[in-house]
Amino acid sequence: MARIRACTLCAAHLPLGPRPVLQASRTSRLLVTSQAPGRKVHESGVPFNDVSGNRLREWMGIDRETFYDAAQVAIIPMGFCYPGTGKGGDLPPRPECAPTWHPQLLPRLTQLQLTLAIGQYALVGMLGKEHCAKRLTDTVRAWREHLARASVLPLPHPSPRNKLWMQRNPWFEAELLPVLRERVAAALAQSAPRVTMSSSPNPTKISPAPPSTNRRSRR
């Protein structure tokens, strides 16, 4: 993890400089993966430390203490650093990140029971492009297939801006969320003693990286 925290592979493309935000442990039973940290998360160094995170934890049926316990929950996005913004919102995760670090990190999480893939980039990364529909809604609608084949539950982003999507897809709350909470509870009930992947001598979880001193203006 020290190597990840020190990574500068994409530094020239990051408007606020590198600050990888993730947590993981050899004993993690649950993996949460999404696109990349937003600006607020970059500033705090804490993943999902925002309104979207509150909703995600509500979906999962767990509290903050459990969510931020790396011995139980790994949080590994497709891009570890804030990529900046474009005309339509946050830019995609940097293409160098996941191919560089996921193959070194994910195989070490040997106790995983369930993966929550949030948003199109995470779905393609976890399921493979061949198993993803063009529309995120169609991929999420096929959640039973993905759960059975790969122990992956596809999810939309828990942003409050997706309220209209929730209204148009009532099956998500009625059918998927109860199974999500059930599977999360089952995975975490089997959590083993913590062995956290970190260079610290006696950590409980991976601590956030220090703030970057490279505060270039946003593009």
mmCIF file of C-alpha atoms in Angstrom:
data_model
loop_
_atom_site.group_PDB
_atom_site.id
_atom_site.type_symbol
_atom_site.label_atom_id
_atom_site.label_comp_id
_atom_site.label_asym_id
_atom_site.label_seq_id
_atom_site.Cartn_x
_atom_site.Cartn_y
_atom_site.Cartn_z
ATOM 1 C CA MET A 1 0.000 0.000 0.000
ATOM 2 C CA ALA A 2 2.940 2.336 0.546
ATOM 3 C CA ARG A 3 3.718 2.068 -3.170
ATOM 4 C CA ILE A 4 0.148 3.013 -4.059
ATOM 5 C CA ARG A 5 0.208 6.003 -1.735
ATOM 6 C CA ALA A 6 3.453 7.156 -3.327
ATOM 7 C CA CYS A 7 2.231 6.660 -6.907
ATOM 8 C CA THR A 8 2.720 9.607 -9.265
ATOM 9 C CA LEU A 9 1.963 7.773 -12.508
ATOM 10 C CA CYS A 10 -0.867 10.149 -13.478
ATOM 11 C CA ALA A 11 0.391 13.258 -11.669
ATOM 12 C CA ALA A 12 0.721 15.342 -14.833
ATOM 13 C CA HIS A 13 -2.981 14.790 -15.594
ATOM 14 C CA LEU A 14 -4.432 15.409 -12.117
ATOM 15 C CA PRO A 15 -5.568 19.004 -11.470
ATOM 16 C CA LEU A 16 -5.128 18.707 -7.696
ATOM 17 C CA GLY A 17 -2.214 16.301 -7.748
ATOM 18 C CA PRO A 18 -2.148 12.640 -6.685
ATOM 19 C CA ARG A 19 -3.886 11.546 -3.502
ATOM 20 C CA PRO A 20 -4.943 7.884 -3.724
ATOM 21 C CA VAL A 21 -8.086 7.192 -1.691
ATOM 22 C CA LEU A 22 -8.805 3.540 -0.896
ATOM 23 C CA GLN A 23 -8.831 0.976 1.888
ATOM 24 C CA ALA A 24 -8.235 -2.775 1.896
ATOM 25 C CA SER A 25 -7.230 -5.696 4.080
ATOM 26 C CA ARG A 26 -6.302 -9.310 3.502
ATOM 27 C CA THR A 27 -9.405 -10.187 5.540
ATOM 28 C CA SER A 28 -11.875 -7.954 3.670
ATOM 29 C CA ARG A 29 -15.062 -9.891 2.934
ATOM 30 C CA LEU A 30 -16.755 -7.222 0.858
ATOM 31 C CA LEU A 31 -15.402 -5.107 -2.008
ATOM 32 C CA VAL A 32 -16.921 -1.757 -2.967
ATOM 33 C CA THR A 33 -15.673 -0.374 -6.271
ATOM 34 C CA SER A 34 -16.769 2.718 -8.149
ATOM 35 C CA GLN A 35 -15.473 5.292 -10.636
ATOM 36 C CA ALA A 36 -13.002 7.574 -8.836
ATOM 37 C CA PRO A 37 -12.974 9.963 -5.869
ATOM 38 C CA GLY A 38 -14.778 13.271 -6.274
ATOM 39 C CA ARG A 39 -13.315 16.574 -5.156
ATOM 40 C CA LYS A 40 -14.808 16.418 -1.637
ATOM 41 C CA VAL A 41 -13.394 12.933 -1.116
ATOM 42 C CA HIS A 42 -10.012 14.098 -2.445
ATOM 43 C CA GLU A 43 -10.003 16.893 0.116
ATOM 44 C CA SER A 44 -10.950 14.656 3.062
ATOM 45 C CA GLY A 45 -9.030 11.553 1.987
ATOM 46 C CA VAL A 46 -11.986 9.423 3.141
ATOM 47 C CA PRO A 47 -13.894 7.372 0.522
ATOM 48 C CA PHE A 48 -17.641 7.981 0.222
ATOM 49 C CA ASN A 49 -17.479 10.639 2.920
ATOM 50 C CA ASP A 50 -20.433 12.537 1.462
ATOM 51 C CA VAL A 51 -24.183 12.381 0.872
ATOM 52 C CA SER A 52 -23.732 9.614 -1.705
ATOM 53 C CA GLY A 53 -21.836 7.585 0.876
ATOM 54 C CA ASN A 54 -24.659 7.994 3.361
ATOM 55 C CA ARG A 55 -27.118 6.617 0.844
ATOM 56 C CA LEU A 56 -24.792 3.761 -0.106
ATOM 57 C CA ARG A 57 -24.476 2.717 3.543
ATOM 58 C CA GLU A 58 -28.253 2.897 3.833
ATOM 59 C CA TRP A 59 -28.572 0.626 0.812
ATOM 60 C CA MET A 60 -26.100 -1.799 2.381
ATOM 61 C CA GLY A 61 -27.713 -1.683 5.818
ATOM 62 C CA ILE A 62 -24.461 -0.944 7.685
ATOM 63 C CA ASP A 63 -23.101 1.925 9.776
ATOM 64 C CA ARG A 64 -20.033 4.105 9.200
ATOM 65 C CA GLU A 65 -17.898 2.162 11.666
ATOM 66 C CA THR A 66 -18.449 -1.078 9.772
ATOM 67 C CA PHE A 67 -18.087 0.570 6.370
ATOM 68 C CA TYR A 68 -14.716 2.081 7.250
ATOM 69 C CA ASP A 69 -13.354 -1.084 8.866
ATOM 70 C CA ALA A 70 -10.943 -2.317 6.207
ATOM 71 C CA ALA A 71 -10.813 -5.720 7.888
ATOM 72 C CA GLN A 72 -14.391 -6.154 6.685
ATOM 73 C CA VAL A 73 -14.883 -3.787 3.737
ATOM 74 C CA ALA A 74 -12.397 -2.999 0.965
ATOM 75 C CA ILE A 75 -13.011 0.178 -1.042
ATOM 76 C CA ILE A 76 -11.014 0.143 -4.274
ATOM 77 C CA PRO A 77 -12.180 2.446 -7.091
ATOM 78 C CA MET A 78 -11.257 2.180 -10.758
ATOM 79 C CA GLY A 79 -9.199 5.325 -10.342
ATOM 80 C CA PHE A 80 -7.594 6.055 -6.979
ATOM 81 C CA CYS A 81 -7.230 9.825 -7.435
ATOM 82 C CA TYR A 82 -9.570 12.687 -8.284
ATOM 83 C CA PRO A 83 -9.370 13.086 -12.088
ATOM 84 C CA GLY A 84 -10.835 16.589 -12.379
ATOM 85 C CA THR A 85 -14.010 17.770 -14.068
ATOM 86 C CA GLY A 86 -15.250 18.197 -17.613
ATOM 87 C CA LYS A 87 -18.382 19.610 -19.211
ATOM 88 C CA GLY A 88 -20.547 16.730 -17.982
ATOM 89 C CA GLY A 89 -19.158 16.398 -14.459
ATOM 90 C CA ASP A 90 -16.179 14.490 -13.113
ATOM 91 C CA LEU A 91 -13.812 13.122 -15.734
ATOM 92 C CA PRO A 92 -13.427 9.343 -16.159
ATOM 93 C CA PRO A 93 -10.884 7.557 -13.970
ATOM 94 C CA ARG A 94 -7.374 7.745 -15.353
ATOM 95 C CA PRO A 95 -6.848 4.775 -17.700
ATOM 96 C CA GLU A 96 -3.425 3.989 -16.214
ATOM 97 C CA CYS A 97 -4.659 3.338 -12.682
ATOM 98 C CA ALA A 98 -6.687 0.123 -12.646
ATOM 99 C CA PRO A 99 -4.457 -1.796 -15.115
ATOM 100 C CA THR A 100 -1.409 -0.865 -13.042
ATOM 101 C CA TRP A 101 -2.672 -1.526 -9.519
ATOM 102 C CA HIS A 102 -5.721 -3.808 -9.582
ATOM 103 C CA PRO A 103 -3.755 -6.907 -10.699
ATOM 104 C CA GLN A 104 -1.350 -6.345 -7.799
ATOM 105 C CA LEU A 105 -4.018 -5.612 -5.204
ATOM 106 C CA LEU A 106 -7.179 -7.610 -5.911
ATOM 107 C CA PRO A 107 -5.571 -11.100 -5.905
ATOM 108 C CA ARG A 108 -4.471 -10.467 -2.313
ATOM 109 C CA LEU A 109 -8.095 -10.115 -1.191
ATOM 110 C CA THR A 110 -8.630 -13.844 -0.889
ATOM 111 C CA GLN A 111 -11.546 -13.673 1.557
ATOM 112 C CA LEU A 112 -13.949 -11.673 -0.615
ATOM 113 C CA GLN A 113 -17.522 -12.943 -0.664
ATOM 114 C CA LEU A 114 -19.258 -10.139 -2.553
ATOM 115 C CA THR A 115 -18.393 -7.213 -4.826
ATOM 116 C CA LEU A 116 -20.537 -4.107 -5.223
ATOM 117 C CA ALA A 117 -19.790 -2.465 -8.578
ATOM 118 C CA ILE A 118 -21.116 1.097 -8.719
ATOM 119 C CA GLY A 119 -21.528 2.795 -12.074
ATOM 120 C CA GLN A 120 -20.549 1.917 -15.629
ATOM 121 C CA TYR A 121 -16.756 2.111 -15.234
ATOM 122 C CA ALA A 122 -16.781 -0.229 -12.244
ATOM 123 C CA LEU A 123 -19.195 -2.595 -13.970
ATOM 124 C CA VAL A 124 -16.952 -2.922 -17.013
ATOM 125 C CA GLY A 125 -13.932 -3.355 -14.758
ATOM 126 C CA MET A 126 -15.472 -6.045 -12.562
ATOM 127 C CA LEU A 127 -17.735 -7.867 -15.050
ATOM 128 C CA GLY A 128 -15.908 -7.348 -18.328
ATOM 129 C CA LYS A 129 -17.245 -5.317 -21.233
ATOM 130 C CA GLU A 130 -18.764 -8.412 -22.814
ATOM 131 C CA HIS A 131 -21.092 -8.843 -19.826
ATOM 132 C CA CYS A 132 -22.241 -5.212 -19.668
ATOM 133 C CA ALA A 133 -25.141 -3.763 -21.614
ATOM 134 C CA LYS A 134 -24.833 -0.401 -23.337
ATOM 135 C CA ARG A 135 -27.225 1.092 -20.794
ATOM 136 C CA LEU A 136 -26.328 0.914 -17.118
ATOM 137 C CA THR A 137 -29.991 0.291 -16.296
ATOM 138 C CA ASP A 138 -29.994 -2.920 -18.319
ATOM 139 C CA THR A 139 -26.841 -4.179 -16.610
ATOM 140 C CA VAL A 140 -28.284 -3.446 -13.171
ATOM 141 C CA ARG A 141 -31.578 -5.077 -14.172
ATOM 142 C CA ALA A 142 -29.635 -8.291 -14.873
ATOM 143 C CA TRP A 143 -28.280 -8.312 -11.300
ATOM 144 C CA ARG A 144 -29.378 -11.889 -10.598
ATOM 145 C CA GLU A 145 -27.244 -13.160 -13.482
ATOM 146 C CA HIS A 146 -24.161 -11.222 -12.390
ATOM 147 C CA LEU A 147 -24.577 -12.198 -8.748
ATOM 148 C CA ALA A 148 -24.831 -15.883 -9.640
ATOM 149 C CA ARG A 149 -21.976 -15.851 -12.167
ATOM 150 C CA ALA A 150 -19.430 -13.583 -10.493
ATOM 151 C CA SER A 151 -20.706 -12.670 -6.990
ATOM 152 C CA VAL A 152 -21.003 -9.093 -8.253
ATOM 153 C CA LEU A 153 -24.001 -6.868 -7.564
ATOM 154 C CA PRO A 154 -24.264 -4.031 -10.110
ATOM 155 C CA LEU A 155 -25.477 -0.720 -8.704
ATOM 156 C CA PRO A 156 -26.213 2.778 -9.986
ATOM 157 C CA HIS A 157 -24.406 5.625 -8.307
ATOM 158 C CA PRO A 158 -26.077 6.451 -4.969
ATOM 159 C CA SER A 159 -26.028 10.176 -5.735
ATOM 160 C CA PRO A 160 -29.197 12.097 -4.797
ATOM 161 C CA ARG A 161 -29.190 13.236 -8.432
ATOM 162 C CA ASN A 162 -30.309 9.699 -9.344
ATOM 163 C CA LYS A 163 -33.648 10.172 -7.576
ATOM 164 C CA LEU A 164 -35.486 10.178 -10.912
ATOM 165 C CA TRP A 165 -33.773 6.912 -11.899
ATOM 166 C CA MET A 166 -35.004 5.332 -8.673
ATOM 167 C CA GLN A 167 -38.548 6.498 -9.370
ATOM 168 C CA ARG A 168 -38.449 5.068 -12.889
ATOM 169 C CA ASN A 169 -37.031 1.741 -11.701
ATOM 170 C CA PRO A 170 -39.006 0.728 -8.590
ATOM 171 C CA TRP A 171 -37.778 -2.857 -8.938
ATOM 172 C CA PHE A 172 -34.364 -1.689 -7.685
ATOM 173 C CA GLU A 173 -35.646 -0.812 -4.225
ATOM 174 C CA ALA A 174 -38.258 -3.567 -4.109
ATOM 175 C CA GLU A 175 -36.160 -6.482 -5.397
ATOM 176 C CA LEU A 176 -32.441 -5.717 -5.448
ATOM 177 C CA LEU A 177 -31.940 -3.797 -2.201
ATOM 178 C CA PRO A 178 -33.334 -6.528 0.093
ATOM 179 C CA VAL A 179 -30.948 -9.036 -1.500
ATOM 180 C CA LEU A 180 -28.088 -6.540 -1.255
ATOM 181 C CA ARG A 181 -28.621 -6.120 2.488
ATOM 182 C CA GLU A 182 -28.980 -9.858 2.983
ATOM 183 C CA ARG A 183 -25.770 -10.667 1.094
ATOM 184 C CA VAL A 184 -23.814 -7.875 2.789
ATOM 185 C CA ALA A 185 -24.904 -9.102 6.222
ATOM 186 C CA ALA A 186 -23.980 -12.686 5.335
ATOM 187 C CA ALA A 187 -20.538 -11.693 4.057
ATOM 188 C CA LEU A 188 -19.697 -9.541 7.061
ATOM 189 C CA ALA A 189 -20.950 -12.153 9.522
ATOM 190 C CA GLN A 190 -17.989 -14.310 8.466
ATOM 191 C CA SER A 191 -15.352 -11.604 8.979
ATOM 192 C CA ALA A 192 -12.037 -12.964 10.220
ATOM 193 C CA PRO A 193 -9.511 -11.315 12.580
ATOM 194 C CA ARG A 194 -8.041 -8.288 10.872
ATOM 195 C CA VAL A 195 -4.755 -8.405 8.981
ATOM 196 C CA THR A 196 -4.597 -5.054 7.253
ATOM 197 C CA MET A 197 -2.493 -4.471 4.152
ATOM 198 C CA SER A 198 -0.472 -1.474 5.279
ATOM 199 C CA SER A 199 3.072 -0.531 6.140
ATOM 200 C CA SER A 200 1.999 0.689 9.604
ATOM 201 C CA PRO A 201 2.986 -1.605 12.505
ATOM 202 C CA ASN A 202 -0.460 -2.112 14.067
ATOM 203 C CA PRO A 203 -3.089 -0.565 11.810
ATOM 204 C CA THR A 204 -6.817 -1.163 11.846
ATOM 205 C CA LYS A 205 -7.283 0.050 8.307
ATOM 206 C CA ILE A 206 -5.455 1.838 5.546
ATOM 207 C CA SER A 207 -5.192 5.479 6.483
ATOM 208 C CA PRO A 208 -5.867 8.143 3.854
ATOM 209 C CA ALA A 209 -2.929 9.573 1.965
ATOM 210 C CA PRO A 210 -1.623 12.989 3.033
ATOM 211 C CA PRO A 211 -2.941 15.980 1.094
ATOM 212 C CA SER A 212 -1.076 16.808 -2.083
ATOM 213 C CA THR A 213 0.978 19.965 -2.151
ATOM 214 C CA ASN A 214 0.414 20.204 -5.900
ATOM 215 C CA ARG A 215 -2.642 22.477 -6.029
ATOM 216 C CA ARG A 216 -2.742 23.390 -9.679
ATOM 217 C CA SER A 217 -5.837 25.146 -10.960
ATOM 218 C CA ARG A 218 -8.675 23.012 -12.288
ATOM 219 C CA ARG A 219 -8.897 22.502 -15.983
#
